[in-house]
Amino acid sequence: MLGKFFRKPEAEYGDRVPPGQHLTNGFPVLTYGDTPHVDRATWQFKVWGLAQEKTFSWSDFMNLPQSDFTADFHCVTTWSKLDVQWTGVKVTDFMQHIEVDLAAKYVLEHCYGGYTTNISIDDFLREENFFAHTLFGEPLPAEHGGPMRLVVPHIYAWKSAKWINGLEFLTHEELGFWERNGYHRRGEPWAEERYSDR
Ligand SMILES: Nc1nc2c(c(=O)[nH]1)N[C@H]1C(S)=C(S)[C@@H](COP(=O)(O)O)O[C@H]1N2
Ligand SMILES: [Mo]
């Protein structure tokens, strides 16, 4: 019986912690460069490329179906946080409101501040992906990507773009910021796709 209480969290949640990762209770902030401060009144979100160009305001986004999410979060620098609670808009619900050409095979995520990250259309359209504006019941803090970020739970968190403001749909893969600087083009944590060998 006692053994239960002395078990390391890694052992208890082992089947949810990818290889080479350790659990953290806090929620570290990982940002390259400065934190953009964007208010909801001026926030805009655009789609372009192989999508019919469209711009969403904050209220347009709030009028989309809203959902709650619980998701694990894995940073390539080896920390993982389990059961993060968010509220926002499912990617698959959002997609009902734009027109995308079937030739689109890749997406480049764009952000306030200039950060970009690439993802394949198959990884992007997964049921469990979402845009988040609320974290543990509070408005998403700026340092965690507020007013709005993307969350892609099944891929290392550098693809979970903070301060997201656009999606560019492409036929070909165009690398984002970290992917051009040595990170893996896909980044699947269970396969430890951390860095590129090119
Ligand atoms: N715009 C932008 N998005 C970003 C980053 C960034 O530097 N800029 N860092 C990425 C990385 S490496 C991680 S691990 C997560 C960290 O999210 P957090 O700061 O909320 O923990 O955001 C990702 N999204
Ligand atoms: Mo990260």
PDB file of C-alpha atoms in Angstrom, residues 76 158 175-185 193-198:
ATOM      1  CA  VAL A  76      11.111  19.796 -26.834  1.00  0.00           C
ATOM      2  CA  TRP A 158       6.783  24.739 -30.628  1.00  0.00           C
ATOM      3  CA  LEU A 175       9.711  25.689 -42.926  1.00  0.00           C
ATOM      4  CA  GLY A 176       8.893  27.906 -39.961  1.00  0.00           C
ATOM      5  CA  PHE A 177      11.255  29.692 -37.576  1.00  0.00           C
ATOM      6  CA  TRP A 178      12.529  26.802 -35.433  1.00  0.00           C
ATOM      7  CA  GLU A 179      12.327  24.316 -38.293  1.00  0.00           C
ATOM      8  CA  ARG A 180      14.758  26.517 -40.273  1.00  0.00           C
ATOM      9  CA  ASN A 181      16.978  26.566 -37.194  1.00  0.00           C
ATOM     10  CA  GLY A 182      17.388  22.839 -36.695  1.00  0.00           C
ATOM     11  CA  TYR A 183      14.133  21.625 -35.185  1.00  0.00           C
ATOM     12  CA  HIS A 184      12.427  18.628 -36.759  1.00  0.00           C
ATOM     13  CA  ARG A 185       9.922  19.401 -39.512  1.00  0.00           C
ATOM     14  CA  GLU A 193      11.398  13.915 -33.447  1.00  0.00           C
ATOM     15  CA  ARG A 194      13.308  16.731 -31.731  1.00  0.00           C
ATOM     16  CA  TYR A 195      15.946  17.996 -34.118  1.00  0.00           C
ATOM     17  CA  SER A 196      16.514  17.647 -37.804  1.00  0.00           C
ATOM     18  CA  ASP A 197      19.562  15.747 -39.032  1.00  0.00           C
ATOM     19  CA  ARG A 198      19.926  17.836 -42.143  1.00  0.00           C
TER      20      ARG A 198
END
